[in-house]
PDB file of C-alpha atoms and ligand atoms in Angstrom:
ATOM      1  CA  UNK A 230       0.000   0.000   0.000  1.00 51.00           C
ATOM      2  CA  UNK A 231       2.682   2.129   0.813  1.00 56.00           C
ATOM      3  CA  UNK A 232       4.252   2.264  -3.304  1.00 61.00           C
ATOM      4  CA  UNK A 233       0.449   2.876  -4.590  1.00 63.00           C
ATOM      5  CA  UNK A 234       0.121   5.785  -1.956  1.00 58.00           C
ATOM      6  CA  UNK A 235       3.857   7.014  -3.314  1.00 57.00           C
ATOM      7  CA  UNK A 236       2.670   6.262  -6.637  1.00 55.00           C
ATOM      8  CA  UNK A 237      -0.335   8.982  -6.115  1.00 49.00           C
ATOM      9  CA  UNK A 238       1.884  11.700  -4.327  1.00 47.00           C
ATOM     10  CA  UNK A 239       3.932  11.503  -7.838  1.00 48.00           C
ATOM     11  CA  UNK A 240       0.971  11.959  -9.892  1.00 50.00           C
ATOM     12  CA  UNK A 241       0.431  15.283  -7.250  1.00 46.00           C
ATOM     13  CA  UNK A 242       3.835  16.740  -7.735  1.00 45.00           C
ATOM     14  CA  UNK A 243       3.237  16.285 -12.013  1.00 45.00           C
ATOM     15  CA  UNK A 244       0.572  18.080 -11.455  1.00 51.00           C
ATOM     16  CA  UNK A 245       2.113  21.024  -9.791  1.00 48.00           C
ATOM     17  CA  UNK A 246       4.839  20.980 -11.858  1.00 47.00           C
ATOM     18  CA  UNK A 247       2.674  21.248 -15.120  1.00 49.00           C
ATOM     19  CA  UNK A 248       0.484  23.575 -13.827  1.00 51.00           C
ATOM     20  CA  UNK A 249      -0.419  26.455 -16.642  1.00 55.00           C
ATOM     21  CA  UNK A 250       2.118  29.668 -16.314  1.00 60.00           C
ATOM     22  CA  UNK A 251       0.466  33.045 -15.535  1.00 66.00           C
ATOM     23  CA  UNK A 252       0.539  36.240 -16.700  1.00 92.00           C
ATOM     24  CA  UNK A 253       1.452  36.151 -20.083  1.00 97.00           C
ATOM     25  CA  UNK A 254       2.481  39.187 -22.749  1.00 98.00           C
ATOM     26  CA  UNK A 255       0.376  39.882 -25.748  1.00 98.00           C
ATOM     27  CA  UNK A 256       1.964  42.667 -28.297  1.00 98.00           C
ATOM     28  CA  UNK A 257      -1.381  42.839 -30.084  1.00 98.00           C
ATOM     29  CA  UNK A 258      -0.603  41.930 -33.769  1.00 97.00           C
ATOM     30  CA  UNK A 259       2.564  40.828 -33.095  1.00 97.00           C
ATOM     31  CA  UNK A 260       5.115  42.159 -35.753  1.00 96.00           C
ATOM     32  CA  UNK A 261       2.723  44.313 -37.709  1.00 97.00           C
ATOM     33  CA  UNK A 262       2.112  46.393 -34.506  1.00 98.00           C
ATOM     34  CA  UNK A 263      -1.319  48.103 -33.956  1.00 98.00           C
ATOM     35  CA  UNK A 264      -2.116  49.648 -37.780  1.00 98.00           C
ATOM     36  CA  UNK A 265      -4.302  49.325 -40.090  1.00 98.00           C
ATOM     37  CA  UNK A 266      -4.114  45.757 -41.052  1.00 97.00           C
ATOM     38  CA  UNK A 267      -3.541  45.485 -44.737  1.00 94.00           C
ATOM     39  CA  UNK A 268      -5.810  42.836 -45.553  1.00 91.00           C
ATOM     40  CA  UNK A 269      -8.390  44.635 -43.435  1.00 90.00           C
ATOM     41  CA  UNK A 270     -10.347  43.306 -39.724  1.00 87.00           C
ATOM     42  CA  UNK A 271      -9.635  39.793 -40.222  1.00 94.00           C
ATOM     43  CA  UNK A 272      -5.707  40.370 -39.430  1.00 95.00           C
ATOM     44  CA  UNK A 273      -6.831  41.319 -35.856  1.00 97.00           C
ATOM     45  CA  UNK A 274      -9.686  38.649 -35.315  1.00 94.00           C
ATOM     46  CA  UNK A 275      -7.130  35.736 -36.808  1.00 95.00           C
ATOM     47  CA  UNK A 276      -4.760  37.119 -34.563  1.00 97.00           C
ATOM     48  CA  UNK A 277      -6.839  37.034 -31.395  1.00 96.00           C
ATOM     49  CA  UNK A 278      -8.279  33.386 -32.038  1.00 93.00           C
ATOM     50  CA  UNK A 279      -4.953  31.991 -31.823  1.00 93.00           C
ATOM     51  CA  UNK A 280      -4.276  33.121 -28.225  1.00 95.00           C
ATOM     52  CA  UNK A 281      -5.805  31.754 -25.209  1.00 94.00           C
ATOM     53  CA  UNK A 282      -6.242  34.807 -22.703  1.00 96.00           C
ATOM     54  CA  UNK A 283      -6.500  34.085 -19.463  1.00 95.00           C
ATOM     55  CA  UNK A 284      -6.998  36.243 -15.856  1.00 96.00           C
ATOM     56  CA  UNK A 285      -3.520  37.705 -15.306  1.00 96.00           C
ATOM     57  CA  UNK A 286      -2.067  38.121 -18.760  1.00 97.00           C
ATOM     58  CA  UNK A 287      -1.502  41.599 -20.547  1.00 98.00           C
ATOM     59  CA  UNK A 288      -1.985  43.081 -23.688  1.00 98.00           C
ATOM     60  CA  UNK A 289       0.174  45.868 -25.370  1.00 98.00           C
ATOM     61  CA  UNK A 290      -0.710  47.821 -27.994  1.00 98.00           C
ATOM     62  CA  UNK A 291       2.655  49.020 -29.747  1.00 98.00           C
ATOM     63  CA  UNK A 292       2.402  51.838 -32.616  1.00 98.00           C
ATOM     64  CA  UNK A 293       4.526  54.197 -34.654  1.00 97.00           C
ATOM     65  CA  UNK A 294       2.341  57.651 -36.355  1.00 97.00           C
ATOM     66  CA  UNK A 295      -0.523  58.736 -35.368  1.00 98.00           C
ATOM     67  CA  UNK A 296      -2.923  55.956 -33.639  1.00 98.00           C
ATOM     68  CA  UNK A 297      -4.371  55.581 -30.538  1.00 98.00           C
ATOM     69  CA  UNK A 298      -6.176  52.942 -28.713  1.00 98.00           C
ATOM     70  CA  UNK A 299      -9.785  53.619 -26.771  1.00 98.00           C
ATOM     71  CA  UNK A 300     -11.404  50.132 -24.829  1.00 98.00           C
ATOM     72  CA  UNK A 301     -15.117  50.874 -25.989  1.00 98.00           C
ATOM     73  CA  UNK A 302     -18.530  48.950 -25.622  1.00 97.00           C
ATOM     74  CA  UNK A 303     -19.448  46.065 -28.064  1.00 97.00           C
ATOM     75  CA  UNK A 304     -22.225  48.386 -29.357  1.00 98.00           C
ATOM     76  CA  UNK A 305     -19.527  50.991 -29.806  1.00 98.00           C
ATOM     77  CA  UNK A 306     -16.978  48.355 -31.313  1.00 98.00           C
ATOM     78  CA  UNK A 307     -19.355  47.507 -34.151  1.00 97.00           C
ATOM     79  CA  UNK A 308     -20.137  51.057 -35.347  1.00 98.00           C
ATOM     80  CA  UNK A 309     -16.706  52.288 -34.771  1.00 98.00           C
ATOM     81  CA  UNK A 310     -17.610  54.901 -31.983  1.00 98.00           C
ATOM     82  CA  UNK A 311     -17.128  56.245 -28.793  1.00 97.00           C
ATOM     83  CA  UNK A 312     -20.283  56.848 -26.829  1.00 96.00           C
ATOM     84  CA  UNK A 313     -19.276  54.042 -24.335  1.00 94.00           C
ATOM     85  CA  UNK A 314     -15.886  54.771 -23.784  1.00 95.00           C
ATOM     86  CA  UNK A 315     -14.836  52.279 -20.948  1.00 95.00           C
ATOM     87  CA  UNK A 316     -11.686  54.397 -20.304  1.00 93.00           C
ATOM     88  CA  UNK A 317      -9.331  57.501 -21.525  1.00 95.00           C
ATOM     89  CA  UNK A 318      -8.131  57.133 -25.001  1.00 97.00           C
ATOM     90  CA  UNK A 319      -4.712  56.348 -24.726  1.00 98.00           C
ATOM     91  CA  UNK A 320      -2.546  58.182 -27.076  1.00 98.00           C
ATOM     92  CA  UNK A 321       0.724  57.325 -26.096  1.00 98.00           C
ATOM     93  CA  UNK A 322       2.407  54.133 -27.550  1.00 98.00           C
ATOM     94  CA  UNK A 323       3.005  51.387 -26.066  1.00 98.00           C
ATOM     95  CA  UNK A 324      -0.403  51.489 -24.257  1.00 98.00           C
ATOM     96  CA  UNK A 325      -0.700  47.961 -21.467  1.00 98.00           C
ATOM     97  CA  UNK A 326      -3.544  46.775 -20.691  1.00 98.00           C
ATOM     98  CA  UNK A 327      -4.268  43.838 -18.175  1.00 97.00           C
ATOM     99  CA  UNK A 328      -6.600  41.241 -18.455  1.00 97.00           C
ATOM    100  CA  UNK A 329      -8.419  41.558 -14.620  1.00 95.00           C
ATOM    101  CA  UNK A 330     -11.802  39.464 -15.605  1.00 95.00           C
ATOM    102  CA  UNK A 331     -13.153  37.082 -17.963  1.00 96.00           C
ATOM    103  CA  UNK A 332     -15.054  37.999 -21.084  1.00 96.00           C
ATOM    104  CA  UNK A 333     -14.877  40.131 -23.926  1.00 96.00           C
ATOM    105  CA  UNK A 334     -13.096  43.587 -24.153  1.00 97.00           C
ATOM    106  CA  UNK A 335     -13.168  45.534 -27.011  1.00 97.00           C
ATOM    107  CA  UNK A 336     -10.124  47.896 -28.412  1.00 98.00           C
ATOM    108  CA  UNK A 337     -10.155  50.157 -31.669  1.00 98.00           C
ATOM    109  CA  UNK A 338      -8.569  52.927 -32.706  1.00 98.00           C
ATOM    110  CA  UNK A 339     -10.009  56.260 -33.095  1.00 98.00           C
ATOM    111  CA  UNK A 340      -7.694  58.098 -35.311  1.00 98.00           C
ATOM    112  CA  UNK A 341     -10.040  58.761 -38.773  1.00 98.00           C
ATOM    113  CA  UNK A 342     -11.666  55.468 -40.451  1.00 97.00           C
ATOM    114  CA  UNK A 343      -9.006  53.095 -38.820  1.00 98.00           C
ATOM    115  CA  UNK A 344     -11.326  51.605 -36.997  1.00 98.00           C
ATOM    116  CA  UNK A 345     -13.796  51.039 -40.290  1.00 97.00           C
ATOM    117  CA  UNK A 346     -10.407  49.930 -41.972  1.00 97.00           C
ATOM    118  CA  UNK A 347     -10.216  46.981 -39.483  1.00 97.00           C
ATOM    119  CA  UNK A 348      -7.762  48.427 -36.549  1.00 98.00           C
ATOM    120  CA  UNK A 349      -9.903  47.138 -34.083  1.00 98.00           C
ATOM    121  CA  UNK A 350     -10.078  43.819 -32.159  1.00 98.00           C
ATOM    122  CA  UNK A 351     -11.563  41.926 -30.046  1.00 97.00           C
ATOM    123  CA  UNK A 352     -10.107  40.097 -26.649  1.00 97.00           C
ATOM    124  CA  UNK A 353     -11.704  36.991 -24.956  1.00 97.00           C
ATOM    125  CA  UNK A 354     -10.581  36.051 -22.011  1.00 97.00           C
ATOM    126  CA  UNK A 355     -11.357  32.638 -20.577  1.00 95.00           C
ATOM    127  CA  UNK A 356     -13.342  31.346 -22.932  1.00 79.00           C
ATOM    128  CA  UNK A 357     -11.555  28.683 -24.104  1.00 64.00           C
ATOM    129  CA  UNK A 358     -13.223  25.579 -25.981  1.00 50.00           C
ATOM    130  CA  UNK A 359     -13.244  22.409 -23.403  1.00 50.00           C
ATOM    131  CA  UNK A 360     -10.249  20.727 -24.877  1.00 46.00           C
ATOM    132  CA  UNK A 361      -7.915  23.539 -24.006  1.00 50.00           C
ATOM    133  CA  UNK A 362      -9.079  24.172 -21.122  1.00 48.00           C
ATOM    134  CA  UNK A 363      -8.111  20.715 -20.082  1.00 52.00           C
ATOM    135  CA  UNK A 364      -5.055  21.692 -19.112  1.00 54.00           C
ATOM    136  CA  UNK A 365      -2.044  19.225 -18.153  1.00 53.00           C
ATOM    137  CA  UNK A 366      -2.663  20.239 -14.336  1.00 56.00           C
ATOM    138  CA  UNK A 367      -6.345  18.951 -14.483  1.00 60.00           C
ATOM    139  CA  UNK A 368      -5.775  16.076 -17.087  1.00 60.00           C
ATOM    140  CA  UNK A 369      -2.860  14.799 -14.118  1.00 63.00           C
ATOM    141  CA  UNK A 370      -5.813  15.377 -11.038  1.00 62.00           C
ATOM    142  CA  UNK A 371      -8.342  13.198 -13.066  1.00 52.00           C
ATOM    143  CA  UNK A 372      -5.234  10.267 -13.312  1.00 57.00           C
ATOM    144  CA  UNK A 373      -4.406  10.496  -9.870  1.00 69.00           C
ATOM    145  CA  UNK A 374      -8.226  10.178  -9.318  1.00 49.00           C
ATOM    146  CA  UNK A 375      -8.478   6.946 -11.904  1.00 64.00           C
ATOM    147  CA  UNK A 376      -5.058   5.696 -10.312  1.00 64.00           C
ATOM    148  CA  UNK A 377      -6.402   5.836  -6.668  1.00 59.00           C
ATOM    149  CA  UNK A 378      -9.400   3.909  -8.001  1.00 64.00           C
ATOM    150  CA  UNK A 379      -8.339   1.648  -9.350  1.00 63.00           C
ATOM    151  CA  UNK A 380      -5.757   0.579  -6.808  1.00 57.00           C
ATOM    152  CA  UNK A 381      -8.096   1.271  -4.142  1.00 72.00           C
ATOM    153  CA  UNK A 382     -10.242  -1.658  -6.559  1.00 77.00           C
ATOM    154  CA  UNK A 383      -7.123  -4.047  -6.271  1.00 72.00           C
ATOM    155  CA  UNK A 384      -6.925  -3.791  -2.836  1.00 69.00           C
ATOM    156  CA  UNK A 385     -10.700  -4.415  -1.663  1.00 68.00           C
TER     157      UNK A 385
HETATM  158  C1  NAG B 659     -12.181  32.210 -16.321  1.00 73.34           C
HETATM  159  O1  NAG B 659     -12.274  31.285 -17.380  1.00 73.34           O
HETATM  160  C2  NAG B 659     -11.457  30.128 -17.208  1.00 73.34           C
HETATM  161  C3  NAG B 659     -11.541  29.283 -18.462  1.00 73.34           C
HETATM  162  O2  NAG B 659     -12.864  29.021 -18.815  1.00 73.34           O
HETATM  163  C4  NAG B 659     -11.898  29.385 -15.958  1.00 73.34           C
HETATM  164  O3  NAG B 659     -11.074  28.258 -15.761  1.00 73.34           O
HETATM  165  C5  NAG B 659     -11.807  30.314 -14.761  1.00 73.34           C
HETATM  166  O4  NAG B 659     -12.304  29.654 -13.613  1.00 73.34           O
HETATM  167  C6  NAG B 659     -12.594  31.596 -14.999  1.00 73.34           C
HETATM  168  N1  NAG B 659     -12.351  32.501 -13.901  1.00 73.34           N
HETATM  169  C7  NAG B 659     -13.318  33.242 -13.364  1.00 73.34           C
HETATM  170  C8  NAG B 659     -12.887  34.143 -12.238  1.00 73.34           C
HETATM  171  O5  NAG B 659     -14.485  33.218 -13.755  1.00 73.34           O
HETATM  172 CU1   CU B 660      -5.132  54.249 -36.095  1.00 73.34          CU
END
């Protein structure tokens, strides 16, 4: 009994060890920067779907010329105003922003049409399809779970 209990505590410390890293940082766009996107919205929205955003992590908006970056309402987002603004405009580059809650915050850029020519994008945090949110951590609980079962079986 004494292995299967050490057996357990080692499927513990895998956990812990593979436990998903924190506070991760997003340069929105990556190389291109916060623009407008060449080949228009989708740059931004193919960008975001690749990430998984989570409670901790921070985005950075990082521009040369004139831009700006304004967090507005979803409403706002779609129309490409600011009647919602949920903050100041920030106007100064690189502008951080971190990632407190989960759901959807939405960023565009105020400067003339940018925002109709696609600098805008949209952030989801935690919302994750169920696959990825099984992360490593959880995937080595439900083992040590199965493991203690079935030993636990063996033993009765
Ligand atoms: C945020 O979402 C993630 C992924 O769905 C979830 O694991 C986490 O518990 C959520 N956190 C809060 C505070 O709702
Ligand atoms: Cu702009």
């Amino acid at each position: 009994m004494g292995s299967s209990l050490g057996l357990i505590g080692f499927f513990i410390i895998i956990a812990g060890v593979f436990e998903r890293t924190t506070g991760e940082t997003y340069m929105v766009g990556d190389d291109l920067g916060w623009t407008i996107p060449p080949h228009g919205a989708s740059t931004y929205s193919t960008w975001a779907a690749e990430k998984e955003f989570s409670i901790g992590d921070t985005i950075v908006f990082n521009w040369t010329g004139t831009h700006n970056v304004g967090e507005v309402s979803k409403e706002d987002y779609d129309k490409c105003t600011t009647v919602h603004l949920v903050d100041e405009i920030q106007q100064i580059s690189p502008a951080t922003f971190t990632l407190d809650s989960n759901g959807s915050r939405f960023f565009i850029c105020t400067v003339d049409s940018h925002c109709e020519r696609g600098q805008k994008v949209t952030i989801n945090i935690g919302e994750y399809s169920f696959a990825s949110s099984m992360t490593v951590s959880s995937m080595s609980a439900i083992f040590s779970i199965l493991t203690l079962l079935f030993i636990s079986s063996y033993y009765l």
